[in-house]
mmCIF file of C-alpha atoms in Angstrom:
data_model
loop_
_atom_site.group_PDB
_atom_site.id
_atom_site.type_symbol
_atom_site.label_atom_id
_atom_site.label_comp_id
_atom_site.label_asym_id
_atom_site.label_seq_id
_atom_site.Cartn_x
_atom_site.Cartn_y
_atom_site.Cartn_z
ATOM 1 C CA UNK U 864 0.163 16.658 -0.232
ATOM 2 C CA UNK U 865 1.226 13.762 0.532
ATOM 3 C CA UNK U 866 -1.225 11.132 3.370
ATOM 4 C CA UNK U 867 0.774 8.789 4.411
ATOM 5 C CA UNK U 868 -0.175 5.778 5.385
ATOM 6 C CA UNK U 869 0.651 2.166 6.227
ATOM 7 C CA UNK U 870 -0.529 -1.486 4.374
ATOM 8 C CA UNK U 871 -0.500 -5.356 6.225
ATOM 9 C CA UNK U 872 -2.138 -7.747 7.633
ATOM 10 C CA UNK U 873 -2.521 -9.237 11.462
ATOM 11 C CA UNK U 874 -1.752 -12.742 11.613
ATOM 12 C CA UNK U 875 -4.267 -14.996 12.931
ATOM 13 C CA UNK U 876 -3.040 -16.219 16.961
ATOM 14 C CA UNK U 877 -1.949 -12.602 17.695
ATOM 15 C CA UNK U 878 -5.262 -10.154 15.291
ATOM 16 C CA UNK U 879 -3.964 -6.560 17.981
ATOM 17 C CA UNK U 880 -0.344 -6.801 16.246
ATOM 18 C CA UNK U 881 0.306 -5.563 12.836
ATOM 19 C CA UNK U 882 2.902 -5.934 10.177
ATOM 20 C CA UNK U 883 2.537 -3.578 7.297
ATOM 21 C CA UNK U 884 5.101 -0.697 5.132
ATOM 22 C CA UNK U 885 5.055 2.181 4.925
ATOM 23 C CA UNK U 886 3.648 4.251 2.230
ATOM 24 C CA UNK U 887 4.630 7.407 1.773
ATOM 25 C CA UNK U 888 1.910 9.285 -0.938
ATOM 26 C CA UNK U 889 -1.727 8.757 -1.858
ATOM 27 C CA UNK U 890 -2.080 6.789 1.099
ATOM 28 C CA UNK U 891 -6.447 7.786 0.759
ATOM 29 C CA UNK U 892 -9.424 5.176 0.702
ATOM 30 C CA UNK U 893 -9.955 6.359 -2.653
ATOM 31 C CA UNK U 894 -6.827 5.878 -4.053
ATOM 32 C CA UNK U 895 -5.135 2.926 -1.895
ATOM 33 C CA UNK U 896 -8.284 1.082 -1.864
ATOM 34 C CA UNK U 897 -8.885 0.613 -6.399
ATOM 35 C CA UNK U 898 -4.969 -0.092 -6.739
ATOM 36 C CA UNK U 899 -4.797 -3.074 -3.836
ATOM 37 C CA UNK U 900 -7.144 -4.343 -5.731
ATOM 38 C CA UNK U 901 -6.182 -3.477 -9.058
ATOM 39 C CA UNK U 902 -2.090 -4.947 -7.304
ATOM 40 C CA UNK U 903 -4.440 -7.959 -5.966
ATOM 41 C CA UNK U 904 -6.243 -8.514 -9.412
ATOM 42 C CA UNK U 905 -3.672 -7.999 -11.988
ATOM 43 C CA UNK U 906 -0.057 -8.614 -10.413
ATOM 44 C CA UNK U 907 -1.219 -11.806 -8.338
ATOM 45 C CA UNK U 908 -4.308 -13.264 -10.342
ATOM 46 C CA UNK U 909 -6.529 -12.812 -7.290
ATOM 47 C CA UNK U 910 -4.367 -14.571 -4.259
ATOM 48 C CA UNK U 911 -4.993 -12.207 -1.599
ATOM 49 C CA UNK U 912 -1.711 -13.697 0.333
ATOM 50 C CA UNK U 913 -0.018 -12.833 -2.784
ATOM 51 C CA UNK U 914 -0.593 -9.199 -2.027
ATOM 52 C CA UNK U 915 0.959 -8.995 1.634
ATOM 53 C CA UNK U 916 3.485 -11.164 0.168
ATOM 54 C CA UNK U 917 4.172 -8.685 -2.336
ATOM 55 C CA UNK U 918 2.846 -4.911 -0.492
ATOM 56 C CA UNK U 919 5.241 -6.536 2.977
ATOM 57 C CA UNK U 920 8.291 -6.371 0.321
ATOM 58 C CA UNK U 921 9.012 -3.061 0.703
ATOM 59 C CA UNK U 922 8.388 0.385 2.334
ATOM 60 C CA UNK U 923 6.146 1.995 -0.469
ATOM 61 C CA UNK U 924 6.874 6.134 -2.562
ATOM 62 C CA UNK U 925 3.414 5.415 -3.921
ATOM 63 C CA UNK U 926 1.446 2.202 -5.343
ATOM 64 C CA UNK U 927 0.479 1.941 -8.513
ATOM 65 C CA UNK U 928 -0.307 -0.939 -10.171
ATOM 66 C CA UNK U 929 0.700 0.365 -13.667
ATOM 67 C CA UNK U 930 4.225 0.577 -12.730
ATOM 68 C CA UNK U 931 6.336 -1.465 -14.905
ATOM 69 C CA UNK U 932 10.640 -1.723 -14.572
ATOM 70 C CA UNK U 933 11.366 0.876 -17.016
ATOM 71 C CA UNK U 934 9.183 3.342 -14.429
ATOM 72 C CA UNK U 935 11.818 5.701 -13.220
ATOM 73 C CA UNK U 936 11.506 7.757 -9.995
ATOM 74 C CA UNK U 937 13.266 11.104 -9.593
ATOM 75 C CA UNK U 938 14.606 10.373 -7.007
ATOM 76 C CA UNK U 939 17.811 8.083 -6.249
ATOM 77 C CA UNK U 940 17.411 4.716 -4.945
ATOM 78 C CA UNK U 941 13.515 3.979 -5.833
ATOM 79 C CA UNK U 942 13.148 1.405 -7.608
ATOM 80 C CA UNK U 943 9.752 0.065 -9.621
ATOM 81 C CA UNK U 944 8.132 -3.248 -8.218
ATOM 82 C CA UNK U 945 5.948 -3.664 -11.880
ATOM 83 C CA UNK U 946 1.991 -4.203 -10.822
ATOM 84 C CA UNK U 947 2.614 -2.586 -7.030
ATOM 85 C CA UNK U 948 4.417 0.158 -7.507
ATOM 86 C CA UNK U 949 7.894 2.294 -6.687
ATOM 87 C CA UNK U 950 9.432 1.510 -3.265
ATOM 88 C CA UNK U 951 11.278 4.703 -1.408
ATOM 89 C CA UNK U 952 14.457 2.370 -1.272
ATOM 90 C CA UNK U 953 16.493 0.245 -3.070
ATOM 91 C CA UNK U 954 17.999 -0.655 0.334
ATOM 92 C CA UNK U 955 18.442 -4.502 -0.323
ATOM 93 C CA UNK U 956 17.474 -6.308 1.722
ATOM 94 C CA UNK U 957 14.351 -4.428 2.566
ATOM 95 C CA UNK U 958 14.449 -2.526 5.835
ATOM 96 C CA UNK U 959 12.310 -4.992 8.330
ATOM 97 C CA UNK U 960 8.321 -4.656 8.251
ATOM 98 C CA UNK U 961 6.624 -2.063 11.162
ATOM 99 C CA UNK U 962 5.224 -4.269 13.442
ATOM 100 C CA UNK U 963 2.638 -2.247 16.337
ATOM 101 C CA UNK U 964 0.050 -3.686 18.388
ATOM 102 C CA UNK U 965 -2.979 -1.703 16.225
ATOM 103 C CA UNK U 966 -4.543 0.160 20.213
ATOM 104 C CA UNK U 967 -0.933 1.682 20.050
ATOM 105 C CA UNK U 968 -1.510 3.077 16.327
ATOM 106 C CA UNK U 969 -2.102 6.735 17.106
ATOM 107 C CA UNK U 970 1.982 7.178 17.779
ATOM 108 C CA UNK U 971 2.652 6.609 14.217
ATOM 109 C CA UNK U 972 2.451 8.674 11.556
ATOM 110 C CA UNK U 973 0.675 7.949 9.459
ATOM 111 C CA UNK U 974 -3.486 8.769 8.459
ATOM 112 C CA UNK U 975 -4.823 5.889 7.573
ATOM 113 C CA UNK U 976 -4.593 2.199 7.960
ATOM 114 C CA UNK U 977 -5.150 -0.701 6.124
ATOM 115 C CA UNK U 978 -5.064 -4.459 7.068
ATOM 116 C CA UNK U 979 -5.766 -6.815 4.055
ATOM 117 C CA UNK U 980 -7.176 -10.085 5.557
ATOM 118 C CA UNK U 981 -6.238 -13.165 3.452
ATOM 119 C CA UNK U 982 -8.473 -15.824 4.129
ATOM 120 C CA UNK U 983 -12.119 -13.162 3.780
ATOM 121 C CA UNK U 984 -9.897 -11.573 0.509
ATOM 122 C CA UNK U 985 -10.843 -8.071 2.616
ATOM 123 C CA UNK U 986 -9.088 -4.653 3.876
ATOM 124 C CA UNK U 987 -10.530 -3.395 6.765
ATOM 125 C CA UNK U 988 -9.305 0.751 6.894
ATOM 126 C CA UNK U 989 -8.276 1.996 10.525
ATOM 127 C CA UNK U 990 -7.827 5.874 10.381
ATOM 128 C CA UNK U 991 -4.920 6.271 11.873
ATOM 129 C CA UNK U 992 -5.495 6.311 15.946
ATOM 130 C CA UNK U 993 -6.440 2.744 14.673
ATOM 131 C CA UNK U 994 -9.811 3.068 14.731
ATOM 132 C CA UNK U 995 -12.008 0.550 12.080
ATOM 133 C CA UNK U 996 -14.048 2.429 10.072
ATOM 134 C CA UNK U 997 -15.130 0.451 7.255
ATOM 135 C CA UNK U 998 -13.913 -3.001 5.660
ATOM 136 C CA UNK U 999 -14.363 -3.596 1.304
ATOM 137 C CA UNK U 1000 -13.973 -6.886 0.201
ATOM 138 C CA UNK U 1001 -11.349 -6.643 -2.862
ATOM 139 C CA UNK U 1002 -13.690 -7.767 -6.021
ATOM 140 C CA UNK U 1003 -15.645 -4.539 -4.997
ATOM 141 C CA UNK U 1004 -12.281 -2.192 -5.401
ATOM 142 C CA UNK U 1005 -11.600 -2.490 -8.589
ATOM 143 C CA UNK U 1006 -13.417 0.284 -10.114
ATOM 144 C CA UNK U 1007 -13.845 1.887 -7.184
ATOM 145 C CA UNK U 1008 -12.997 5.820 -7.052
ATOM 146 C CA UNK U 1009 -13.749 6.286 -10.942
ATOM 147 C CA UNK U 1010 -9.519 7.465 -11.205
ATOM 148 C CA UNK U 1011 -8.645 7.302 -14.227
ATOM 149 C CA UNK U 1012 -5.195 6.165 -15.702
ATOM 150 C CA UNK U 1013 -1.845 8.465 -14.915
ATOM 151 C CA UNK U 1014 -4.754 10.860 -12.954
ATOM 152 C CA UNK U 1015 -3.448 10.994 -9.362
ATOM 153 C CA UNK U 1016 -4.820 13.202 -6.269
ATOM 154 C CA UNK U 1017 -2.311 16.316 -5.704
ATOM 155 C CA UNK U 1018 -0.529 15.515 -8.835
ATOM 156 C CA UNK U 1019 2.018 14.148 -7.136
ATOM 157 C CA UNK U 1020 3.420 13.045 -9.557
ATOM 158 C CA UNK U 1021 3.491 12.130 -13.029
ATOM 159 C CA UNK U 1022 1.649 8.794 -14.641
ATOM 160 C CA UNK U 1023 3.005 5.797 -14.083
ATOM 161 C CA UNK U 1024 5.668 5.026 -17.125
ATOM 162 C CA UNK U 1025 6.370 9.392 -17.235
ATOM 163 C CA UNK U 1026 9.680 10.224 -17.200
ATOM 164 C CA UNK U 1027 10.635 13.377 -15.735
#
């Protein structure tokens, strides 16, 4: 079962306008928060601006900090981004970032919206209608959720690096 989400940020000049990328699978906070924290700690070396840049580079099939360059997808046109996840397609250049007013989030096909705040290294968690329900510091999410590597809610995919 998939849980769609958007992950992105807002600009200080217009905090109600979201710039985000769609994530098709594993959009629940128990999966997304520790994945973003692990990407932040590993792939971007605790650089929140670099985390935002990495996430906004593609729409995602799923995020997984354990993805390597040799991870294969069973679907054509997807490619792994080491330390981040599996893209939803290999369009080059990628599709443009999705931009929407947070007050219109209810019109999107997403159950969750995560907004990364670069200046505080936090993630604001919003429900699909745009309601803010929590804020988490990335450092506090590193071991949140307790999911072991290769164990994914719903079992939708093999563990990172596994081949089908």
